[in-house]
Amino acid sequence: MIALAYTPDSNGWNASAQFFDGTAYFDTNNISATTGADPTYSFTTGDTAYLWAYNSKTIVPSSEWALVTYGASAANTGDPWVIPNIATSGSYNWNLGDASTAIIGGANGVQGPGDYSANPGVFSLQTAVVPEPGSAFLLLAAAAAHLTRRMRRLSRMSLL
């Protein structure tokens, strides 16, 4: 079994020391034995690992998320952010200080994609406001309607 650091409080955040910490457990079949994990999902050795931080899993106007991962760096102080070969690995450490790629939110002073409710300047991890899916759907529907109308107009012009 392999342990991947986790536990100070139920959210993994140690407020007094200002750091994230946690442990994830995998059996020899790369299935996570961590509480709340899908007991039927087997992780693939070499797949990229991500850190997902959130204040709510529900997408509501107050939701903020961060999804970050490791990007190759000479300054890496831990292990690459990939699922290890459980059969040959002991413990494995993923350090937030090595995170350099943000899918949403920011890591180590660099803001990635997203809208931010604050700009702290210096940070280890920053969440971004999660766009409401209804707004994205309306924008997509408006773009589709515009393209459909434009295509009809172009096809009428070509008939003339």
PDB file of C-alpha atoms in Angstrom, residues 16-133:
ATOM      1  CA  SER A  16      -2.434  27.503  11.948  1.00  0.00           C
ATOM      2  CA  ALA A  17       0.642  26.494   9.919  1.00  0.00           C
ATOM      3  CA  GLN A  18      -0.785  27.674   6.546  1.00  0.00           C
ATOM      4  CA  PHE A  19      -0.172  24.554   4.460  1.00  0.00           C
ATOM      5  CA  PHE A  20      -2.039  21.714   2.739  1.00  0.00           C
ATOM      6  CA  ASP A  21      -1.402  18.180   3.859  1.00  0.00           C
ATOM      7  CA  GLY A  22      -3.051  14.876   3.226  1.00  0.00           C
ATOM      8  CA  THR A  23      -2.686  11.154   2.575  1.00  0.00           C
ATOM      9  CA  ALA A  24      -4.188   8.970  -0.118  1.00  0.00           C
ATOM     10  CA  TYR A  25      -3.895   5.197   0.071  1.00  0.00           C
ATOM     11  CA  PHE A  26      -3.676   2.818  -2.898  1.00  0.00           C
ATOM     12  CA  ASP A  27      -3.642  -0.973  -2.897  1.00  0.00           C
ATOM     13  CA  THR A  28      -1.416  -3.033  -5.208  1.00  0.00           C
ATOM     14  CA  ASN A  29      -4.056  -2.815  -7.964  1.00  0.00           C
ATOM     15  CA  ASN A  30      -3.839   1.031  -7.936  1.00  0.00           C
ATOM     16  CA  ILE A  31      -7.312   1.284  -6.402  1.00  0.00           C
ATOM     17  CA  SER A  32      -7.623   4.054  -3.828  1.00  0.00           C
ATOM     18  CA  ALA A  33      -8.505   2.882  -0.341  1.00  0.00           C
ATOM     19  CA  THR A  34      -9.024   6.484   0.771  1.00  0.00           C
ATOM     20  CA  THR A  35     -12.388   7.372   2.329  1.00  0.00           C
ATOM     21  CA  GLY A  36     -14.787   8.672  -0.320  1.00  0.00           C
ATOM     22  CA  ALA A  37     -12.887   7.211  -3.289  1.00  0.00           C
ATOM     23  CA  ASP A  38     -14.593   5.028  -5.910  1.00  0.00           C
ATOM     24  CA  PRO A  39     -13.655   1.466  -4.819  1.00  0.00           C
ATOM     25  CA  THR A  40     -13.938   0.168  -8.393  1.00  0.00           C
ATOM     26  CA  TYR A  41     -11.676   2.700 -10.149  1.00  0.00           C
ATOM     27  CA  SER A  42      -8.109   1.596 -10.817  1.00  0.00           C
ATOM     28  CA  PHE A  43      -5.653   4.450 -11.461  1.00  0.00           C
ATOM     29  CA  THR A  44      -3.161   3.967 -14.303  1.00  0.00           C
ATOM     30  CA  THR A  45       0.546   4.199 -13.528  1.00  0.00           C
ATOM     31  CA  GLY A  46       1.970   7.313 -15.180  1.00  0.00           C
ATOM     32  CA  ASP A  47      -1.318   9.261 -15.346  1.00  0.00           C
ATOM     33  CA  THR A  48      -1.103  12.898 -14.267  1.00  0.00           C
ATOM     34  CA  ALA A  49      -2.237  13.725 -10.737  1.00  0.00           C
ATOM     35  CA  TYR A  50      -4.123  16.943  -9.917  1.00  0.00           C
ATOM     36  CA  LEU A  51      -4.968  18.895  -6.776  1.00  0.00           C
ATOM     37  CA  TRP A  52      -8.581  20.102  -6.710  1.00  0.00           C
ATOM     38  CA  ALA A  53      -9.401  22.685  -4.054  1.00  0.00           C
ATOM     39  CA  TYR A  54     -12.893  24.074  -3.593  1.00  0.00           C
ATOM     40  CA  ASN A  55     -15.177  25.802  -1.145  1.00  0.00           C
ATOM     41  CA  SER A  56     -18.198  23.926  -2.560  1.00  0.00           C
ATOM     42  CA  LYS A  57     -18.639  21.066  -5.011  1.00  0.00           C
ATOM     43  CA  THR A  58     -21.973  22.571  -6.046  1.00  0.00           C
ATOM     44  CA  ILE A  59     -21.828  25.172  -8.804  1.00  0.00           C
ATOM     45  CA  VAL A  60     -23.498  28.195  -7.257  1.00  0.00           C
ATOM     46  CA  PRO A  61     -22.540  31.901  -7.539  1.00  0.00           C
ATOM     47  CA  SER A  62     -20.298  31.659  -4.449  1.00  0.00           C
ATOM     48  CA  SER A  63     -18.349  28.556  -5.621  1.00  0.00           C
ATOM     49  CA  GLU A  64     -14.602  28.890  -6.122  1.00  0.00           C
ATOM     50  CA  TRP A  65     -12.286  26.154  -7.378  1.00  0.00           C
ATOM     51  CA  ALA A  66      -8.642  25.565  -8.166  1.00  0.00           C
ATOM     52  CA  LEU A  67      -7.351  22.654 -10.249  1.00  0.00           C
ATOM     53  CA  VAL A  68      -3.567  22.533 -10.469  1.00  0.00           C
ATOM     54  CA  THR A  69      -0.864  20.068 -11.409  1.00  0.00           C
ATOM     55  CA  TYR A  70       2.885  19.763 -11.702  1.00  0.00           C
ATOM     56  CA  GLY A  71       4.737  21.010 -14.742  1.00  0.00           C
ATOM     57  CA  ALA A  72       8.282  19.763 -15.273  1.00  0.00           C
ATOM     58  CA  SER A  73      10.651  21.991 -13.361  1.00  0.00           C
ATOM     59  CA  ALA A  74      14.295  21.817 -12.331  1.00  0.00           C
ATOM     60  CA  ALA A  75      13.227  23.199  -8.931  1.00  0.00           C
ATOM     61  CA  ASN A  76      11.002  20.156  -8.229  1.00  0.00           C
ATOM     62  CA  THR A  77      11.394  19.323  -4.535  1.00  0.00           C
ATOM     63  CA  GLY A  78       9.137  16.259  -4.553  1.00  0.00           C
ATOM     64  CA  ASP A  79       8.091  13.546  -6.930  1.00  0.00           C
ATOM     65  CA  PRO A  80       6.550  14.247 -10.373  1.00  0.00           C
ATOM     66  CA  TRP A  81       2.765  14.511 -10.154  1.00  0.00           C
ATOM     67  CA  VAL A  82       2.007  11.132 -11.719  1.00  0.00           C
ATOM     68  CA  ILE A  83       0.387   7.979 -10.378  1.00  0.00           C
ATOM     69  CA  PRO A  84       3.330   5.806  -9.288  1.00  0.00           C
ATOM     70  CA  ASN A  85       3.809   2.093  -9.829  1.00  0.00           C
ATOM     71  CA  ILE A  86       2.367   0.946  -6.515  1.00  0.00           C
ATOM     72  CA  ALA A  87       4.122  -2.429  -6.654  1.00  0.00           C
ATOM     73  CA  THR A  88       7.568  -0.796  -6.614  1.00  0.00           C
ATOM     74  CA  SER A  89       6.929   2.444  -4.687  1.00  0.00           C
ATOM     75  CA  GLY A  90       6.934   3.231  -1.004  1.00  0.00           C
ATOM     76  CA  SER A  91       5.661   6.640  -0.007  1.00  0.00           C
ATOM     77  CA  TYR A  92       5.381   9.337  -2.642  1.00  0.00           C
ATOM     78  CA  ASN A  93       5.247  13.101  -2.099  1.00  0.00           C
ATOM     79  CA  TRP A  94       3.546  15.702  -4.247  1.00  0.00           C
ATOM     80  CA  ASN A  95       4.474  19.206  -3.115  1.00  0.00           C
ATOM     81  CA  LEU A  96       2.211  22.178  -3.801  1.00  0.00           C
ATOM     82  CA  GLY A  97       5.407  24.218  -4.273  1.00  0.00           C
ATOM     83  CA  ASP A  98       6.022  22.197  -7.461  1.00  0.00           C
ATOM     84  CA  ALA A  99       2.607  22.978  -8.969  1.00  0.00           C
ATOM     85  CA  SER A 100       3.136  25.127 -12.038  1.00  0.00           C
ATOM     86  CA  THR A 101       0.112  24.467 -14.225  1.00  0.00           C
ATOM     87  CA  ALA A 102      -3.349  25.774 -13.329  1.00  0.00           C
ATOM     88  CA  ILE A 103      -6.385  24.495 -15.205  1.00  0.00           C
ATOM     89  CA  ILE A 104      -8.536  26.920 -13.173  1.00  0.00           C
ATOM     90  CA  GLY A 105      -7.327  29.117 -10.334  1.00  0.00           C
ATOM     91  CA  GLY A 106      -3.690  29.749  -9.603  1.00  0.00           C
ATOM     92  CA  ALA A 107      -0.588  28.200  -8.070  1.00  0.00           C
ATOM     93  CA  ASN A 108       2.573  29.682  -6.573  1.00  0.00           C
ATOM     94  CA  GLY A 109       1.920  33.320  -7.436  1.00  0.00           C
ATOM     95  CA  VAL A 110       0.716  32.693 -11.015  1.00  0.00           C
ATOM     96  CA  GLN A 111      -2.970  33.065 -11.818  1.00  0.00           C
ATOM     97  CA  GLY A 112      -4.287  30.720 -14.479  1.00  0.00           C
ATOM     98  CA  PRO A 113      -7.674  30.813 -16.216  1.00  0.00           C
ATOM     99  CA  GLY A 114     -10.645  32.068 -14.225  1.00  0.00           C
ATOM    100  CA  ASP A 115     -12.250  35.120 -12.664  1.00  0.00           C
ATOM    101  CA  TYR A 116     -10.913  36.085  -9.265  1.00  0.00           C
ATOM    102  CA  SER A 117     -12.698  37.668  -6.326  1.00  0.00           C
ATOM    103  CA  ALA A 118      -9.347  38.889  -4.934  1.00  0.00           C
ATOM    104  CA  ASN A 119      -5.781  39.508  -6.106  1.00  0.00           C
ATOM    105  CA  PRO A 120      -3.468  38.653  -3.192  1.00  0.00           C
ATOM    106  CA  GLY A 121      -0.241  39.048  -5.184  1.00  0.00           C
ATOM    107  CA  VAL A 122       1.670  36.272  -3.384  1.00  0.00           C
ATOM    108  CA  PHE A 123      -0.046  32.908  -2.840  1.00  0.00           C
ATOM    109  CA  SER A 124       0.524  29.158  -2.900  1.00  0.00           C
ATOM    110  CA  LEU A 125      -2.947  28.266  -4.152  1.00  0.00           C
ATOM    111  CA  GLN A 126      -5.747  30.560  -5.306  1.00  0.00           C
ATOM    112  CA  THR A 127      -9.279  29.623  -6.214  1.00  0.00           C
ATOM    113  CA  ALA A 128     -11.241  31.232  -9.039  1.00  0.00           C
ATOM    114  CA  VAL A 129     -14.956  31.840  -9.340  1.00  0.00           C
ATOM    115  CA  VAL A 130     -16.645  28.921 -11.100  1.00  0.00           C
ATOM    116  CA  PRO A 131     -18.679  30.110 -14.085  1.00  0.00           C
ATOM    117  CA  GLU A 132     -22.349  29.246 -13.721  1.00  0.00           C
ATOM    118  CA  PRO A 133     -23.209  26.567 -16.311  1.00  0.00           C
TER     119      PRO A 133
END
